[in-house]
């Protein structure tokens, strides 16, 4: 949450001339606002709806920006094996302003402490899935997008390149080089 997956993914897709899907936007379009889904149907239902949106988006190809918790679903983790996975990270310090006033249900009441706790819990999964990690804390979105595009082009040129289109998955933050917090 707040690393820039949605914003950067859109720019990357434009630069590469490929389709872009933000899976949260798909879920919202098809099922309504995320806070309402969490409140009325619960997080497990949201995760199933999200996983289905991710499945379709990855099958369609192009750049796919996931919600930070999408990798909690085993089907999504499995599907990402065939994609180029970019983990965007951000420090707690840098993300604070980005998520201020956010309606994301998992941090609506707990703020940055909740964000950090979620990141700490998920970080092993994020790093396991990531093919590359880029920190966004001190770089404008356009520069982050440039870095992703360069990495994708280099990855596509490698002989062992994955066959599917790039996926701008995950994104959050952690405390060292990159993800200083990841949700
Ligand atoms: N590199 C960046 N520098 C400054 N602000 C950023 C950066 N990337 C994203 N943002 C801002 O942070 C907020 C969250 O970005 P978003 O793309 O929705 O993140 P995510 O999809 O990872 O939750 C947005 O207001 C966006 O404009
Ligand atoms: O990390 C999470 O569990 C979530 C992240 C959100 O997406 P972003 O990571 O794009 O903010 C959104 O899917 C939902 O609020 C749950
Ligand atoms: Mg997003």
PDB file of N, CA and C in Angstrom, residues 126-174:
ATOM      1  N   UNK A 126       6.759 -11.393  -0.392  1.00  0.00           N
ATOM      2  CA  UNK A 126       7.091 -10.433  -1.451  1.00  0.00           C
ATOM      3  C   UNK A 126       8.467 -10.707  -2.049  1.00  0.00           C
ATOM      4  N   UNK A 127       9.436 -10.879  -1.180  1.00  0.00           N
ATOM      5  CA  UNK A 127      10.807 -11.038  -1.684  1.00  0.00           C
ATOM      6  C   UNK A 127      10.975 -12.376  -2.386  1.00  0.00           C
ATOM      7  N   UNK A 128      10.255 -13.366  -1.922  1.00  0.00           N
ATOM      8  CA  UNK A 128      10.324 -14.681  -2.575  1.00  0.00           C
ATOM      9  C   UNK A 128       9.794 -14.609  -4.012  1.00  0.00           C
ATOM     10  N   UNK A 129       8.750 -13.824  -4.221  1.00  0.00           N
ATOM     11  CA  UNK A 129       8.114 -13.747  -5.538  1.00  0.00           C
ATOM     12  C   UNK A 129       8.812 -12.782  -6.490  1.00  0.00           C
ATOM     13  N   UNK A 130       9.535 -11.830  -5.942  1.00  0.00           N
ATOM     14  CA  UNK A 130      10.065 -10.741  -6.774  1.00  0.00           C
ATOM     15  C   UNK A 130      11.247 -11.171  -7.637  1.00  0.00           C
ATOM     16  N   UNK A 131      11.235 -10.705  -8.875  1.00  0.00           N
ATOM     17  CA  UNK A 131      12.395 -10.879  -9.751  1.00  0.00           C
ATOM     18  C   UNK A 131      13.340  -9.687  -9.646  1.00  0.00           C
ATOM     19  N   UNK A 132      12.808  -8.568  -9.245  1.00  0.00           N
ATOM     20  CA  UNK A 132      13.617  -7.376  -9.030  1.00  0.00           C
ATOM     21  C   UNK A 132      12.916  -6.510  -7.984  1.00  0.00           C
ATOM     22  N   UNK A 133      13.705  -5.780  -7.223  1.00  0.00           N
ATOM     23  CA  UNK A 133      13.156  -4.909  -6.177  1.00  0.00           C
ATOM     24  C   UNK A 133      13.629  -3.488  -6.440  1.00  0.00           C
ATOM     25  N   UNK A 134      12.682  -2.570  -6.494  1.00  0.00           N
ATOM     26  CA  UNK A 134      13.017  -1.163  -6.728  1.00  0.00           C
ATOM     27  C   UNK A 134      12.410  -0.316  -5.627  1.00  0.00           C
ATOM     28  N   UNK A 135      13.228   0.477  -4.999  1.00  0.00           N
ATOM     29  CA  UNK A 135      12.705   1.337  -3.937  1.00  0.00           C
ATOM     30  C   UNK A 135      12.222   2.659  -4.522  1.00  0.00           C
ATOM     31  N   UNK A 136      11.076   3.093  -4.048  1.00  0.00           N
ATOM     32  CA  UNK A 136      10.443   4.295  -4.597  1.00  0.00           C
ATOM     33  C   UNK A 136      10.491   5.482  -3.647  1.00  0.00           C
ATOM     34  N   UNK A 137      11.134   5.299  -2.503  1.00  0.00           N
ATOM     35  CA  UNK A 137      11.035   6.299  -1.436  1.00  0.00           C
ATOM     36  C   UNK A 137      11.528   7.679  -1.835  1.00  0.00           C
ATOM     37  N   UNK A 138      12.612   7.701  -2.568  1.00  0.00           N
ATOM     38  CA  UNK A 138      13.216   8.987  -2.899  1.00  0.00           C
ATOM     39  C   UNK A 138      13.316   9.217  -4.399  1.00  0.00           C
ATOM     40  N   UNK A 139      12.426   8.579  -5.136  1.00  0.00           N
ATOM     41  CA  UNK A 139      12.437   8.757  -6.589  1.00  0.00           C
ATOM     42  C   UNK A 139      11.045   9.102  -7.085  1.00  0.00           C
ATOM     43  N   UNK A 140      10.948  10.094  -7.954  1.00  0.00           N
ATOM     44  CA  UNK A 140       9.625  10.411  -8.492  1.00  0.00           C
ATOM     45  C   UNK A 140       9.074   9.249  -9.319  1.00  0.00           C
ATOM     46  N   UNK A 141       7.768   9.208  -9.439  1.00  0.00           N
ATOM     47  CA  UNK A 141       7.121   8.099 -10.146  1.00  0.00           C
ATOM     48  C   UNK A 141       7.680   7.893 -11.552  1.00  0.00           C
ATOM     49  N   UNK A 142       7.952   8.993 -12.239  1.00  0.00           N
ATOM     50  CA  UNK A 142       8.429   8.867 -13.624  1.00  0.00           C
ATOM     51  C   UNK A 142       9.783   8.157 -13.674  1.00  0.00           C
ATOM     52  N   UNK A 143      10.629   8.442 -12.672  1.00  0.00           N
ATOM     53  CA  UNK A 143      11.951   7.789 -12.640  1.00  0.00           C
ATOM     54  C   UNK A 143      11.814   6.314 -12.285  1.00  0.00           C
ATOM     55  N   UNK A 144      10.926   6.019 -11.358  1.00  0.00           N
ATOM     56  CA  UNK A 144      10.688   4.618 -11.014  1.00  0.00           C
ATOM     57  C   UNK A 144      10.191   3.867 -12.254  1.00  0.00           C
ATOM     58  N   UNK A 145       9.273   4.497 -12.977  1.00  0.00           N
ATOM     59  CA  UNK A 145       8.739   3.858 -14.184  1.00  0.00           C
ATOM     60  C   UNK A 145       9.851   3.626 -15.202  1.00  0.00           C
ATOM     61  N   UNK A 146      10.730   4.602 -15.354  1.00  0.00           N
ATOM     62  CA  UNK A 146      11.862   4.433 -16.283  1.00  0.00           C
ATOM     63  C   UNK A 146      12.707   3.220 -15.881  1.00  0.00           C
ATOM     64  N   UNK A 147      12.930   3.087 -14.572  1.00  0.00           N
ATOM     65  CA  UNK A 147      13.746   1.966 -14.079  1.00  0.00           C
ATOM     66  C   UNK A 147      13.061   0.623 -14.357  1.00  0.00           C
ATOM     67  N   UNK A 148      11.759   0.604 -14.169  1.00  0.00           N
ATOM     68  CA  UNK A 148      11.031  -0.650 -14.425  1.00  0.00           C
ATOM     69  C   UNK A 148      11.099  -0.991 -15.915  1.00  0.00           C
ATOM     70  N   UNK A 149      10.884  -0.002 -16.753  1.00  0.00           N
ATOM     71  CA  UNK A 149      10.912  -0.232 -18.202  1.00  0.00           C
ATOM     72  C   UNK A 149      12.289  -0.767 -18.625  1.00  0.00           C
ATOM     73  N   UNK A 150      13.323  -0.164 -18.102  1.00  0.00           N
ATOM     74  CA  UNK A 150      14.685  -0.622 -18.448  1.00  0.00           C
ATOM     75  C   UNK A 150      14.902  -2.058 -17.999  1.00  0.00           C
ATOM     76  N   UNK A 151      14.419  -2.363 -16.802  1.00  0.00           N
ATOM     77  CA  UNK A 151      14.585  -3.728 -16.296  1.00  0.00           C
ATOM     78  C   UNK A 151      13.790  -4.717 -17.139  1.00  0.00           C
ATOM     79  N   UNK A 152      12.580  -4.365 -17.498  1.00  0.00           N
ATOM     80  CA  UNK A 152      11.740  -5.270 -18.299  1.00  0.00           C
ATOM     81  C   UNK A 152      12.389  -5.532 -19.651  1.00  0.00           C
ATOM     82  N   UNK A 153      12.908  -4.483 -20.253  1.00  0.00           N
ATOM     83  CA  UNK A 153      13.528  -4.657 -21.577  1.00  0.00           C
ATOM     84  C   UNK A 153      14.750  -5.566 -21.470  1.00  0.00           C
ATOM     85  N   UNK A 154      15.521  -5.374 -20.432  1.00  0.00           N
ATOM     86  CA  UNK A 154      16.704  -6.227 -20.245  1.00  0.00           C
ATOM     87  C   UNK A 154      16.286  -7.661 -19.954  1.00  0.00           C
ATOM     88  N   UNK A 155      15.247  -7.810 -19.156  1.00  0.00           N
ATOM     89  CA  UNK A 155      14.776  -9.161 -18.817  1.00  0.00           C
ATOM     90  C   UNK A 155      14.241  -9.874 -20.055  1.00  0.00           C
ATOM     91  N   UNK A 156      13.541  -9.129 -20.887  1.00  0.00           N
ATOM     92  CA  UNK A 156      12.960  -9.733 -22.094  1.00  0.00           C
ATOM     93  C   UNK A 156      14.047 -10.168 -23.067  1.00  0.00           C
ATOM     94  N   UNK A 157      15.195  -9.508 -23.004  1.00  0.00           N
ATOM     95  CA  UNK A 157      16.286  -9.819 -23.937  1.00  0.00           C
ATOM     96  C   UNK A 157      17.103 -11.013 -23.480  1.00  0.00           C
ATOM     97  N   UNK A 158      16.910 -11.407 -22.226  1.00  0.00           N
ATOM     98  CA  UNK A 158      17.694 -12.550 -21.730  1.00  0.00           C
ATOM     99  C   UNK A 158      17.144 -13.851 -22.297  1.00  0.00           C
ATOM    100  N   UNK A 159      18.002 -14.821 -22.563  1.00  0.00           N
ATOM    101  CA  UNK A 159      17.563 -16.074 -23.163  1.00  0.00           C
ATOM    102  C   UNK A 159      16.562 -16.838 -22.299  1.00  0.00           C
ATOM    103  N   UNK A 160      16.687 -16.698 -20.980  1.00  0.00           N
ATOM    104  CA  UNK A 160      15.788 -17.443 -20.092  1.00  0.00           C
ATOM    105  C   UNK A 160      14.548 -16.642 -19.731  1.00  0.00           C
ATOM    106  N   UNK A 161      14.253 -15.606 -20.529  1.00  0.00           N
ATOM    107  CA  UNK A 161      13.145 -14.715 -20.193  1.00  0.00           C
ATOM    108  C   UNK A 161      11.825 -15.466 -20.112  1.00  0.00           C
ATOM    109  N   UNK A 162      11.006 -15.060 -19.150  1.00  0.00           N
ATOM    110  CA  UNK A 162       9.658 -15.626 -19.055  1.00  0.00           C
ATOM    111  C   UNK A 162       8.892 -15.243 -20.309  1.00  0.00           C
ATOM    112  N   UNK A 163       7.971 -16.075 -20.703  1.00  0.00           N
ATOM    113  CA  UNK A 163       7.275 -15.840 -21.965  1.00  0.00           C
ATOM    114  C   UNK A 163       6.119 -14.864 -21.835  1.00  0.00           C
ATOM    115  N   UNK A 164       5.576 -14.729 -20.647  1.00  0.00           N
ATOM    116  CA  UNK A 164       4.414 -13.852 -20.520  1.00  0.00           C
ATOM    117  C   UNK A 164       4.850 -12.394 -20.403  1.00  0.00           C
ATOM    118  N   UNK A 165       3.885 -11.520 -20.501  1.00  0.00           N
ATOM    119  CA  UNK A 165       4.171 -10.092 -20.421  1.00  0.00           C
ATOM    120  C   UNK A 165       4.527  -9.711 -18.985  1.00  0.00           C
ATOM    121  N   UNK A 166       5.163  -8.567 -18.827  1.00  0.00           N
ATOM    122  CA  UNK A 166       5.587  -8.168 -17.498  1.00  0.00           C
ATOM    123  C   UNK A 166       4.434  -7.897 -16.542  1.00  0.00           C
ATOM    124  N   UNK A 167       4.661  -8.242 -15.330  1.00  0.00           N
ATOM    125  CA  UNK A 167       3.660  -7.939 -14.315  1.00  0.00           C
ATOM    126  C   UNK A 167       4.284  -7.034 -13.280  1.00  0.00           C
ATOM    127  N   UNK A 168       3.669  -5.909 -13.083  1.00  0.00           N
ATOM    128  CA  UNK A 168       4.153  -5.006 -12.044  1.00  0.00           C
ATOM    129  C   UNK A 168       3.421  -5.392 -10.775  1.00  0.00           C
ATOM    130  N   UNK A 169       3.944  -6.395 -10.147  1.00  0.00           N
ATOM    131  CA  UNK A 169       3.231  -6.921  -8.996  1.00  0.00           C
ATOM    132  C   UNK A 169       3.746  -6.325  -7.706  1.00  0.00           C
ATOM    133  N   UNK A 170       2.982  -6.472  -6.728  1.00  0.00           N
ATOM    134  CA  UNK A 170       3.367  -6.112  -5.389  1.00  0.00           C
ATOM    135  C   UNK A 170       3.938  -4.706  -5.351  1.00  0.00           C
ATOM    136  N   UNK A 171       4.257  -4.268  -4.276  1.00  0.00           N
ATOM    137  CA  UNK A 171       4.815  -2.940  -4.149  1.00  0.00           C
ATOM    138  C   UNK A 171       4.563  -2.564  -2.730  1.00  0.00           C
ATOM    139  N   UNK A 172       5.523  -2.132  -2.112  1.00  0.00           N
ATOM    140  CA  UNK A 172       5.335  -1.683  -0.755  1.00  0.00           C
ATOM    141  C   UNK A 172       6.627  -1.156  -0.249  1.00  0.00           C
ATOM    142  N   UNK A 173       6.961  -1.510   0.879  1.00  0.00           N
ATOM    143  CA  UNK A 173       8.123  -0.875   1.412  1.00  0.00           C
ATOM    144  C   UNK A 173       8.859  -1.786   2.355  1.00  0.00           C
ATOM    145  N   UNK A 174      10.115  -1.615   2.467  1.00  0.00           N
ATOM    146  CA  UNK A 174      10.872  -2.325   3.494  1.00  0.00           C
ATOM    147  C   UNK A 174      12.012  -1.423   3.893  1.00  0.00           C
TER     148      UNK A 174
END
